[in-house]
Amino acid sequence: MARQSPKHQALLCEQPSDEGEPSAPPEPRSALLQSYQLYAVIDAVPVRRWKEFMRMLELREAEIELVELEVAHIRDQQYEMLKRWCQQTSATLDRVFAALERMELAGCAEALRQSLPVGP
């Protein structure tokens, strides 16, 4: 029942996370994940490896379990987990690619790179 519009979810994910961290190196805003990129990530990662992927991105286990309890459909769960990860960290495509490569899913990382051309 606590559904939010995709626009609202995208805004949540795009909020800057540098408050209280003045010593953190600044990242370009374009590096932050946007809503359409979240769906591309969901499409690139095999469903059976999804929880492992979220752990690799360092989303807490309690957060993963909470989403599984709160959200019924797997695709909605995936989006919610990514959204929460975005809210808690500096969510960048580089971190996503690194996680996929550590999981030995270089083919998935390459497919994601091709579906999301990164600008200069």
Short mmCIF file of C-alpha atoms in Angstrom, two decimals:
data_model
loop_
_atom_site.label_atom_id
_atom_site.label_comp_id
_atom_site.label_asym_id
_atom_site.label_seq_id
_atom_site.Cartn_x
_atom_site.Cartn_y
_atom_site.Cartn_z
CA MET A 1 0.00 0.00 0.00
CA ALA A 2 3.00 2.32 0.43
CA ARG A 3 3.57 2.61 -3.30
CA GLN A 4 5.28 5.66 -4.70
CA SER A 5 5.30 6.97 -8.22
CA PRO A 6 8.39 6.19 -10.34
CA LYS A 7 9.12 9.95 -10.48
CA HIS A 8 9.09 10.15 -6.68
CA GLN A 9 11.32 7.06 -6.44
CA ALA A 10 13.75 8.57 -8.94
CA LEU A 11 13.91 11.76 -6.90
CA LEU A 12 14.70 9.76 -3.79
CA CYS A 13 17.55 8.03 -5.58
CA GLU A 14 18.95 11.25 -7.06
CA GLN A 15 19.19 13.17 -3.80
CA PRO A 16 22.76 14.15 -2.99
CA SER A 17 24.23 12.03 -0.22
CA ASP A 18 27.13 14.31 0.74
CA GLU A 19 25.50 16.04 3.73
CA GLY A 20 27.77 15.76 6.72
CA GLU A 21 30.62 14.39 4.61
CA PRO A 22 32.63 17.44 3.51
CA SER A 23 35.85 15.40 3.18
CA ALA A 24 34.33 12.96 0.68
CA PRO A 25 35.61 13.47 -2.87
CA PRO A 26 32.89 15.12 -4.97
CA GLU A 27 31.34 13.00 -7.69
CA PRO A 28 29.62 14.47 -10.73
CA ARG A 29 25.86 14.39 -10.39
CA SER A 30 25.67 12.55 -13.69
CA ALA A 31 27.37 9.61 -11.95
CA LEU A 32 24.37 9.10 -9.66
CA LEU A 33 21.95 6.44 -10.81
CA GLN A 34 18.64 7.55 -12.28
CA SER A 35 15.38 5.64 -12.54
CA TYR A 36 15.90 4.36 -16.10
CA GLN A 37 19.36 3.15 -15.11
CA LEU A 38 17.94 1.20 -12.16
CA TYR A 39 15.73 -0.77 -14.53
CA ALA A 40 18.69 -1.43 -16.83
CA VAL A 41 20.63 -2.83 -13.85
CA ILE A 42 17.66 -5.01 -12.87
CA ASP A 43 17.49 -6.37 -16.42
CA ALA A 44 21.24 -7.08 -16.51
CA VAL A 45 21.56 -9.07 -13.26
CA PRO A 46 20.26 -12.66 -13.19
CA VAL A 47 17.34 -12.97 -10.74
CA ARG A 48 18.92 -15.96 -9.01
CA ARG A 49 22.02 -13.85 -8.20
CA TRP A 50 20.14 -10.71 -7.17
CA LYS A 51 20.60 -10.97 -3.39
CA GLU A 52 24.27 -11.77 -3.82
CA PHE A 53 24.55 -8.68 -6.04
CA MET A 54 22.91 -6.47 -3.40
CA ARG A 55 25.23 -7.88 -0.72
CA MET A 56 28.17 -7.13 -3.01
CA LEU A 57 26.94 -3.53 -3.19
CA GLU A 58 26.89 -3.64 0.63
CA LEU A 59 23.16 -3.27 1.19
CA ARG A 60 22.58 -4.59 4.70
CA GLU A 61 21.04 -8.06 5.03
CA ALA A 62 18.31 -6.66 7.29
CA GLU A 63 17.38 -4.17 4.55
CA ILE A 64 17.19 -6.97 1.95
CA GLU A 65 14.95 -9.06 4.18
CA LEU A 66 12.73 -6.09 5.00
CA VAL A 67 12.14 -5.38 1.31
CA GLU A 68 11.29 -9.04 0.72
CA LEU A 69 8.65 -8.84 3.44
CA GLU A 70 7.21 -5.47 2.39
CA VAL A 71 7.12 -5.89 -1.39
CA ALA A 72 5.32 -8.74 -3.12
CA HIS A 73 6.69 -8.87 -6.69
CA ILE A 74 10.33 -9.70 -7.41
CA ARG A 75 10.89 -6.87 -9.91
CA ASP A 76 9.45 -4.37 -7.42
CA GLN A 77 11.70 -5.86 -4.73
CA GLN A 78 14.73 -5.41 -6.97
CA TYR A 79 13.85 -1.78 -7.67
CA GLU A 80 13.22 -1.08 -3.98
CA MET A 81 16.56 -2.63 -2.96
CA LEU A 82 18.43 -0.57 -5.53
CA LYS A 83 16.54 2.56 -4.49
CA ARG A 84 17.50 2.00 -0.85
CA TRP A 85 21.10 1.39 -1.85
CA CYS A 86 21.03 4.71 -3.75
CA GLN A 87 19.74 6.50 -0.66
CA GLN A 88 22.44 5.06 1.59
CA THR A 89 25.55 5.42 -0.58
CA SER A 90 27.09 7.26 -3.49
CA ALA A 91 25.39 5.04 -6.06
CA THR A 92 27.37 5.03 -9.29
CA LEU A 93 27.49 2.81 -12.33
CA ASP A 94 31.17 2.20 -11.60
CA ARG A 95 30.21 0.55 -8.30
CA VAL A 96 27.60 -1.57 -10.10
CA PHE A 97 30.13 -2.68 -12.73
CA ALA A 98 32.72 -3.47 -10.06
CA ALA A 99 30.22 -5.60 -8.13
CA LEU A 100 29.25 -7.53 -11.27
CA GLU A 101 32.89 -8.17 -12.11
CA ARG A 102 33.64 -9.38 -8.55
CA MET A 103 30.72 -11.80 -8.97
CA GLU A 104 32.32 -13.03 -12.22
CA LEU A 105 29.42 -11.62 -14.24
CA ALA A 106 31.58 -9.68 -16.67
CA GLY A 107 29.18 -10.57 -19.50
CA CYS A 108 26.32 -8.94 -17.57
CA ALA A 109 28.49 -5.89 -16.90
CA GLU A 110 29.31 -5.63 -20.60
CA ALA A 111 25.64 -5.98 -21.59
CA LEU A 112 24.80 -3.21 -19.11
CA ARG A 113 27.56 -0.98 -20.50
CA GLN A 114 26.14 -1.42 -24.00
CA SER A 115 22.58 -0.68 -22.89
CA LEU A 116 23.66 2.46 -21.02
CA PRO A 117 26.21 4.37 -23.06
CA VAL A 118 28.24 6.46 -20.65
CA GLY A 119 28.95 10.03 -21.72
CA PRO A 120 32.41 11.58 -21.94
#
